[in-house]
RNA sequence: GCCGUUGUAGCUCAGCUGGUAGAGCAACUGAUUCGUAAUCAGUAGGUCGGCGGUUCGAGUCCGCCCAACGGCACCA
């Protein structure tokens, strides 16, 4: 007798050994059909897992998040199965589940083409239709290694060899395909009903660029066709808000072959850019910062002193002048800030010294890394360096974190991932100091009731860091803000302050950026709002549209009034129908369209059409202005 | 940097197996003077990403380079 306790607390008794599938069947045929795996005493197992004694059992269906993972994992196996049938010389490696799908890496003498992908997908569908049972087998470790070696599957053999002694080696067999896997898997391939291969890419074996490159095939998988289509639709929608596409459509910026990774800002894009700077400048002044500006091009000796010449040379733009001096374009602002600090004498009374700089930095990023505004070679940081005493550090960190999150909130980013990167293997400074610095950063986050993700060993050699991560339209994460503690530069530049007892002491130096890169932040903003920026950020806030030529004069007078009041307003005096103008400026996502005809001209009014086709009716110019100004002042997202 | 894909007019794209480039939108000109998402007609516009090669002949085939796109690696 085996007593099975179900999630609702009810107990079912079975004669002898029972499987989760039998349990599901005992509950109902619908559940048995939807089942893909099960949880026995909290452990995820196959539906064929033998339950030999009393246990808590939960059936996992395709609707459960864990069930979906099983489906995706099994689909990865199906992919490998199809590839091995079509291209027996391909070697299998690994095939994990990722967000929205899976991938599988193969060693194959040539790259897979898009045509190969179609063939593979067809074969996968055929294999799924055959409803091939997926069976778990437990193997002896050495036997498994020998088995895969004999099959010419050297990568697989290597993976098994790296599994610690004593762990069970489980293989899954479906038809003539057999693969190492922890499982669990769906009971048969017929459960895999909605999948699509999406892309091929090169990927390095074990993620190391020094290793050989494998062929990675990506796919997505869902419980049913409907969910798959919904996902594909969502991808399409995300593409529409891609900032690179909107940047061109809204005439904000563009790129040129002559300057890969560097932005040509158009007037409208540049206005937004300036608004961001103005905003940040205001917030920083409020928060007790001062602002400096240091040179873009500085002598090699400075970079040798900072260590960049030795450690960052590959990423630096270097230039030589007629007099044979070697200069470098700054990749970071900190050496400039240190040089500024060192220029005068600083008292402990002056600390903390919060020194901001909107620094343009140049970094020679690898060509394959470039990505619109989100990864460029030439960008502007809202950088600042805080020089303080060790005692002040914790409080300063907390202030920075609070400021960052407050500002993100004001831009509509409520959910921000925070990463804490701690001491790497190669580092300077004692463990005691690292303890203190890491604690200061961690406390700054937890003190605000927030959580962080820990990335052990990912910190810089000179200190730990916090990173603030926002997500783009198609789910890619981008680091924006950062807060780093630096034990290196104060030393290298030998900077100091005069303490109370007249001794010279070394200040702590914090690096921080809130937007991070203005280019990147603006790119994310564009995607976040799908190009329809809130009124206060919109590069064109209103356009006056005269119905016909005889209203042009009045339209211009309205524009002048609004401009004088600080609103960026334009007129469209072209000889076009009003519907045409409305369409065009709607597509440009202008917050307010002000239609003026005989009635408005006669009464000193404007007929206001707010973004999204909302008709606010006719109102006096002053009333419209008051409305707009109120929304600008409150940084409202509504028009 | 590595793997793959792509590169034709300002934009979006067509151009079969090699025979000397085409559409829509935009622009310009003219007509229309219009009340909330595209008025009509006409005109002009391209060294087909760059360089080299094969060929009687290359947008089309081959090689190298550049850039973009999707990944990987990178992002002290």
PDB file of C-alpha atoms in Angstrom, chain A residues 188-369:
ATOM      1  CA  UNK A 188       6.527  11.233 -24.896  1.00  0.00           C
ATOM      2  CA  UNK A 189       7.354  13.636 -27.722  1.00  0.00           C
ATOM      3  CA  UNK A 190       3.670  14.091 -28.488  1.00  0.00           C
ATOM      4  CA  UNK A 191       3.490  16.541 -25.581  1.00  0.00           C
ATOM      5  CA  UNK A 192       5.584  18.982 -27.616  1.00  0.00           C
ATOM      6  CA  UNK A 193       3.013  20.802 -29.670  1.00  0.00           C
ATOM      7  CA  UNK A 194       4.084  24.397 -30.115  1.00  0.00           C
ATOM      8  CA  UNK A 195       7.673  25.311 -30.843  1.00  0.00           C
ATOM      9  CA  UNK A 196       9.712  27.253 -33.344  1.00  0.00           C
ATOM     10  CA  UNK A 197      13.403  27.515 -34.057  1.00  0.00           C
ATOM     11  CA  UNK A 198      14.324  31.162 -33.992  1.00  0.00           C
ATOM     12  CA  UNK A 199      17.986  31.724 -34.740  1.00  0.00           C
ATOM     13  CA  UNK A 200      21.447  30.262 -35.181  1.00  0.00           C
ATOM     14  CA  UNK A 201      24.555  31.712 -33.646  1.00  0.00           C
ATOM     15  CA  UNK A 202      28.116  30.844 -32.853  1.00  0.00           C
ATOM     16  CA  UNK A 203      28.820  30.211 -29.191  1.00  0.00           C
ATOM     17  CA  UNK A 204      32.004  29.191 -27.471  1.00  0.00           C
ATOM     18  CA  UNK A 205      32.399  25.813 -25.772  1.00  0.00           C
ATOM     19  CA  UNK A 206      32.008  26.384 -22.043  1.00  0.00           C
ATOM     20  CA  UNK A 207      31.552  30.104 -22.711  1.00  0.00           C
ATOM     21  CA  UNK A 208      35.229  30.771 -23.204  1.00  0.00           C
ATOM     22  CA  UNK A 209      36.408  32.693 -26.261  1.00  0.00           C
ATOM     23  CA  UNK A 210      39.653  30.691 -26.264  1.00  0.00           C
ATOM     24  CA  UNK A 211      37.715  27.480 -26.875  1.00  0.00           C
ATOM     25  CA  UNK A 212      36.344  26.293 -30.187  1.00  0.00           C
ATOM     26  CA  UNK A 213      33.129  27.801 -31.422  1.00  0.00           C
ATOM     27  CA  UNK A 214      30.004  25.661 -31.481  1.00  0.00           C
ATOM     28  CA  UNK A 215      26.803  26.127 -33.447  1.00  0.00           C
ATOM     29  CA  UNK A 216      23.989  27.221 -31.212  1.00  0.00           C
ATOM     30  CA  UNK A 217      20.385  26.862 -32.295  1.00  0.00           C
ATOM     31  CA  UNK A 218      17.779  28.867 -30.399  1.00  0.00           C
ATOM     32  CA  UNK A 219      14.131  28.009 -30.171  1.00  0.00           C
ATOM     33  CA  UNK A 220      10.999  28.902 -28.292  1.00  0.00           C
ATOM     34  CA  UNK A 221       8.407  26.467 -26.955  1.00  0.00           C
ATOM     35  CA  UNK A 222       4.949  26.798 -25.397  1.00  0.00           C
ATOM     36  CA  UNK A 223       2.124  24.575 -24.149  1.00  0.00           C
ATOM     37  CA  UNK A 224       0.027  25.299 -27.247  1.00  0.00           C
ATOM     38  CA  UNK A 225      -0.097  27.165 -30.546  1.00  0.00           C
ATOM     39  CA  UNK A 226      -2.036  30.022 -29.033  1.00  0.00           C
ATOM     40  CA  UNK A 227       0.647  30.784 -26.464  1.00  0.00           C
ATOM     41  CA  UNK A 228       3.330  30.474 -29.131  1.00  0.00           C
ATOM     42  CA  UNK A 229       1.585  32.935 -31.397  1.00  0.00           C
ATOM     43  CA  UNK A 230       1.018  35.328 -28.539  1.00  0.00           C
ATOM     44  CA  UNK A 231       4.739  35.241 -27.841  1.00  0.00           C
ATOM     45  CA  UNK A 232       5.665  35.838 -31.476  1.00  0.00           C
ATOM     46  CA  UNK A 233       3.240  38.721 -31.562  1.00  0.00           C
ATOM     47  CA  UNK A 234       4.794  40.170 -28.445  1.00  0.00           C
ATOM     48  CA  UNK A 235       8.212  40.038 -30.130  1.00  0.00           C
ATOM     49  CA  UNK A 236       6.828  41.946 -33.079  1.00  0.00           C
ATOM     50  CA  UNK A 237       5.381  44.578 -30.774  1.00  0.00           C
ATOM     51  CA  UNK A 238       8.705  44.883 -29.009  1.00  0.00           C
ATOM     52  CA  UNK A 239      10.418  45.454 -32.330  1.00  0.00           C
ATOM     53  CA  UNK A 240       8.121  48.360 -32.977  1.00  0.00           C
ATOM     54  CA  UNK A 241       9.398  50.096 -29.886  1.00  0.00           C
ATOM     55  CA  UNK A 242      13.023  49.408 -30.672  1.00  0.00           C
ATOM     56  CA  UNK A 243      14.774  52.731 -30.087  1.00  0.00           C
ATOM     57  CA  UNK A 244      16.853  52.363 -33.250  1.00  0.00           C
ATOM     58  CA  UNK A 245      13.747  52.207 -35.372  1.00  0.00           C
ATOM     59  CA  UNK A 246      11.979  54.986 -33.471  1.00  0.00           C
ATOM     60  CA  UNK A 247      15.129  57.118 -33.564  1.00  0.00           C
ATOM     61  CA  UNK A 248      14.901  57.253 -37.335  1.00  0.00           C
ATOM     62  CA  UNK A 249      11.107  57.514 -37.513  1.00  0.00           C
ATOM     63  CA  UNK A 250      10.985  60.355 -35.017  1.00  0.00           C
ATOM     64  CA  UNK A 251      14.066  62.013 -36.503  1.00  0.00           C
ATOM     65  CA  UNK A 252      16.027  61.937 -33.240  1.00  0.00           C
ATOM     66  CA  UNK A 253      19.441  60.625 -34.319  1.00  0.00           C
ATOM     67  CA  UNK A 254      21.249  58.418 -36.771  1.00  0.00           C
ATOM     68  CA  UNK A 255      24.502  56.532 -37.257  1.00  0.00           C
ATOM     69  CA  UNK A 256      27.027  56.636 -40.092  1.00  0.00           C
ATOM     70  CA  UNK A 257      29.596  54.177 -41.333  1.00  0.00           C
ATOM     71  CA  UNK A 258      32.339  56.758 -40.833  1.00  0.00           C
ATOM     72  CA  UNK A 259      31.774  56.758 -37.078  1.00  0.00           C
ATOM     73  CA  UNK A 260      30.619  53.324 -35.957  1.00  0.00           C
ATOM     74  CA  UNK A 261      29.235  53.473 -32.460  1.00  0.00           C
ATOM     75  CA  UNK A 262      28.965  57.262 -32.384  1.00  0.00           C
ATOM     76  CA  UNK A 263      25.720  59.162 -32.561  1.00  0.00           C
ATOM     77  CA  UNK A 264      24.703  61.929 -34.948  1.00  0.00           C
ATOM     78  CA  UNK A 265      22.145  63.731 -32.849  1.00  0.00           C
ATOM     79  CA  UNK A 266      19.400  65.507 -34.751  1.00  0.00           C
ATOM     80  CA  UNK A 267      17.773  68.636 -33.328  1.00  0.00           C
ATOM     81  CA  UNK A 268      14.873  66.787 -31.731  1.00  0.00           C
ATOM     82  CA  UNK A 269      17.029  64.093 -30.186  1.00  0.00           C
ATOM     83  CA  UNK A 270      19.506  66.669 -28.955  1.00  0.00           C
ATOM     84  CA  UNK A 271      16.764  68.631 -27.230  1.00  0.00           C
ATOM     85  CA  UNK A 272      15.798  65.553 -25.237  1.00  0.00           C
ATOM     86  CA  UNK A 273      19.444  64.942 -24.447  1.00  0.00           C
ATOM     87  CA  UNK A 274      19.791  68.500 -23.132  1.00  0.00           C
ATOM     88  CA  UNK A 275      16.664  68.113 -21.040  1.00  0.00           C
ATOM     89  CA  UNK A 276      18.164  65.075 -19.378  1.00  0.00           C
ATOM     90  CA  UNK A 277      21.330  66.983 -18.578  1.00  0.00           C
ATOM     91  CA  UNK A 278      19.394  69.957 -17.256  1.00  0.00           C
ATOM     92  CA  UNK A 279      17.265  67.703 -15.126  1.00  0.00           C
ATOM     93  CA  UNK A 280      20.239  65.882 -13.662  1.00  0.00           C
ATOM     94  CA  UNK A 281      22.141  69.104 -13.081  1.00  0.00           C
ATOM     95  CA  UNK A 282      19.204  70.449 -11.103  1.00  0.00           C
ATOM     96  CA  UNK A 283      18.887  67.293  -9.015  1.00  0.00           C
ATOM     97  CA  UNK A 284      22.596  67.181  -8.291  1.00  0.00           C
ATOM     98  CA  UNK A 285      22.815  70.799  -7.218  1.00  0.00           C
ATOM     99  CA  UNK A 286      19.942  70.073  -4.860  1.00  0.00           C
ATOM    100  CA  UNK A 287      21.851  67.081  -3.525  1.00  0.00           C
ATOM    101  CA  UNK A 288      24.929  69.095  -2.708  1.00  0.00           C
ATOM    102  CA  UNK A 289      27.101  68.420  -5.727  1.00  0.00           C
ATOM    103  CA  UNK A 290      29.441  70.804  -7.483  1.00  0.00           C
ATOM    104  CA  UNK A 291      30.216  70.476 -11.183  1.00  0.00           C
ATOM    105  CA  UNK A 292      33.518  70.544 -13.013  1.00  0.00           C
ATOM    106  CA  UNK A 293      34.726  69.820 -16.521  1.00  0.00           C
ATOM    107  CA  UNK A 294      38.030  68.224 -17.458  1.00  0.00           C
ATOM    108  CA  UNK A 295      39.802  67.767 -20.815  1.00  0.00           C
ATOM    109  CA  UNK A 296      38.794  65.106 -23.318  1.00  0.00           C
ATOM    110  CA  UNK A 297      42.319  64.524 -24.557  1.00  0.00           C
ATOM    111  CA  UNK A 298      45.139  64.094 -22.070  1.00  0.00           C
ATOM    112  CA  UNK A 299      48.755  63.040 -22.163  1.00  0.00           C
ATOM    113  CA  UNK A 300      49.860  59.448 -21.969  1.00  0.00           C
ATOM    114  CA  UNK A 301      51.658  60.043 -18.667  1.00  0.00           C
ATOM    115  CA  UNK A 302      48.326  60.730 -16.962  1.00  0.00           C
ATOM    116  CA  UNK A 303      46.956  57.395 -18.141  1.00  0.00           C
ATOM    117  CA  UNK A 304      50.112  55.635 -17.023  1.00  0.00           C
ATOM    118  CA  UNK A 305      49.639  57.103 -13.601  1.00  0.00           C
ATOM    119  CA  UNK A 306      45.982  56.095 -13.409  1.00  0.00           C
ATOM    120  CA  UNK A 307      46.798  52.608 -14.656  1.00  0.00           C
ATOM    121  CA  UNK A 308      44.552  52.841 -17.697  1.00  0.00           C
ATOM    122  CA  UNK A 309      47.496  52.749 -20.055  1.00  0.00           C
ATOM    123  CA  UNK A 310      48.504  49.356 -18.677  1.00  0.00           C
ATOM    124  CA  UNK A 311      45.046  47.908 -18.038  1.00  0.00           C
ATOM    125  CA  UNK A 312      42.673  49.525 -20.481  1.00  0.00           C
ATOM    126  CA  UNK A 313      44.832  50.273 -23.494  1.00  0.00           C
ATOM    127  CA  UNK A 314      42.915  48.018 -25.901  1.00  0.00           C
ATOM    128  CA  UNK A 315      39.810  50.097 -25.316  1.00  0.00           C
ATOM    129  CA  UNK A 316      41.395  53.503 -25.722  1.00  0.00           C
ATOM    130  CA  UNK A 317      41.471  55.852 -28.686  1.00  0.00           C
ATOM    131  CA  UNK A 318      45.039  57.065 -28.863  1.00  0.00           C
ATOM    132  CA  UNK A 319      46.312  59.944 -30.920  1.00  0.00           C
ATOM    133  CA  UNK A 320      49.682  61.396 -31.770  1.00  0.00           C
ATOM    134  CA  UNK A 321      50.263  65.032 -32.567  1.00  0.00           C
ATOM    135  CA  UNK A 322      52.851  66.850 -34.710  1.00  0.00           C
ATOM    136  CA  UNK A 323      55.126  67.289 -31.702  1.00  0.00           C
ATOM    137  CA  UNK A 324      55.128  63.506 -31.303  1.00  0.00           C
ATOM    138  CA  UNK A 325      53.384  63.595 -27.954  1.00  0.00           C
ATOM    139  CA  UNK A 326      51.006  60.725 -27.388  1.00  0.00           C
ATOM    140  CA  UNK A 327      47.559  61.585 -26.082  1.00  0.00           C
ATOM    141  CA  UNK A 328      44.520  59.487 -25.332  1.00  0.00           C
ATOM    142  CA  UNK A 329      40.844  60.357 -25.459  1.00  0.00           C
ATOM    143  CA  UNK A 330      39.490  59.808 -22.002  1.00  0.00           C
ATOM    144  CA  UNK A 331      37.671  56.498 -21.545  1.00  0.00           C
ATOM    145  CA  UNK A 332      36.744  57.525 -17.994  1.00  0.00           C
ATOM    146  CA  UNK A 333      36.508  60.748 -16.069  1.00  0.00           C
ATOM    147  CA  UNK A 334      38.131  59.702 -12.835  1.00  0.00           C
ATOM    148  CA  UNK A 335      41.754  60.599 -13.653  1.00  0.00           C
ATOM    149  CA  UNK A 336      40.576  64.070 -14.636  1.00  0.00           C
ATOM    150  CA  UNK A 337      38.639  64.378 -11.393  1.00  0.00           C
ATOM    151  CA  UNK A 338      41.661  63.259  -9.370  1.00  0.00           C
ATOM    152  CA  UNK A 339      43.837  65.776 -11.178  1.00  0.00           C
ATOM    153  CA  UNK A 340      41.344  68.481 -10.329  1.00  0.00           C
ATOM    154  CA  UNK A 341      41.223  67.392  -6.676  1.00  0.00           C
ATOM    155  CA  UNK A 342      44.982  67.347  -6.403  1.00  0.00           C
ATOM    156  CA  UNK A 343      45.279  70.880  -7.700  1.00  0.00           C
ATOM    157  CA  UNK A 344      44.350  72.410  -4.363  1.00  0.00           C
ATOM    158  CA  UNK A 345      44.511  71.590  -0.671  1.00  0.00           C
ATOM    159  CA  UNK A 346      41.423  70.062   0.904  1.00  0.00           C
ATOM    160  CA  UNK A 347      40.372  70.203   4.511  1.00  0.00           C
ATOM    161  CA  UNK A 348      38.327  67.568   6.294  1.00  0.00           C
ATOM    162  CA  UNK A 349      35.825  70.397   6.659  1.00  0.00           C
ATOM    163  CA  UNK A 350      35.270  70.308   2.875  1.00  0.00           C
ATOM    164  CA  UNK A 351      34.335  66.643   2.849  1.00  0.00           C
ATOM    165  CA  UNK A 352      32.313  64.989   1.542  1.00  0.00           C
ATOM    166  CA  UNK A 353      33.165  66.668  -1.718  1.00  0.00           C
ATOM    167  CA  UNK A 354      30.686  65.638  -4.383  1.00  0.00           C
ATOM    168  CA  UNK A 355      32.131  66.494  -7.770  1.00  0.00           C
ATOM    169  CA  UNK A 356      29.977  65.982 -10.842  1.00  0.00           C
ATOM    170  CA  UNK A 357      31.042  66.053 -14.460  1.00  0.00           C
ATOM    171  CA  UNK A 358      29.075  65.483 -17.646  1.00  0.00           C
ATOM    172  CA  UNK A 359      32.047  63.837 -19.249  1.00  0.00           C
ATOM    173  CA  UNK A 360      32.198  62.669 -22.837  1.00  0.00           C
ATOM    174  CA  UNK A 361      34.136  59.433 -22.869  1.00  0.00           C
ATOM    175  CA  UNK A 362      35.451  57.362 -25.755  1.00  0.00           C
ATOM    176  CA  UNK A 363      35.879  53.628 -25.496  1.00  0.00           C
ATOM    177  CA  UNK A 364      36.963  51.426 -28.340  1.00  0.00           C
ATOM    178  CA  UNK A 365      34.324  48.747 -27.815  1.00  0.00           C
ATOM    179  CA  UNK A 366      34.572  45.491 -29.816  1.00  0.00           C
ATOM    180  CA  UNK A 367      32.719  45.896 -33.099  1.00  0.00           C
ATOM    181  CA  UNK A 368      30.312  43.073 -32.300  1.00  0.00           C
ATOM    182  CA  UNK A 369      29.219  44.739 -29.075  1.00  0.00           C
TER     183      UNK A 369
END
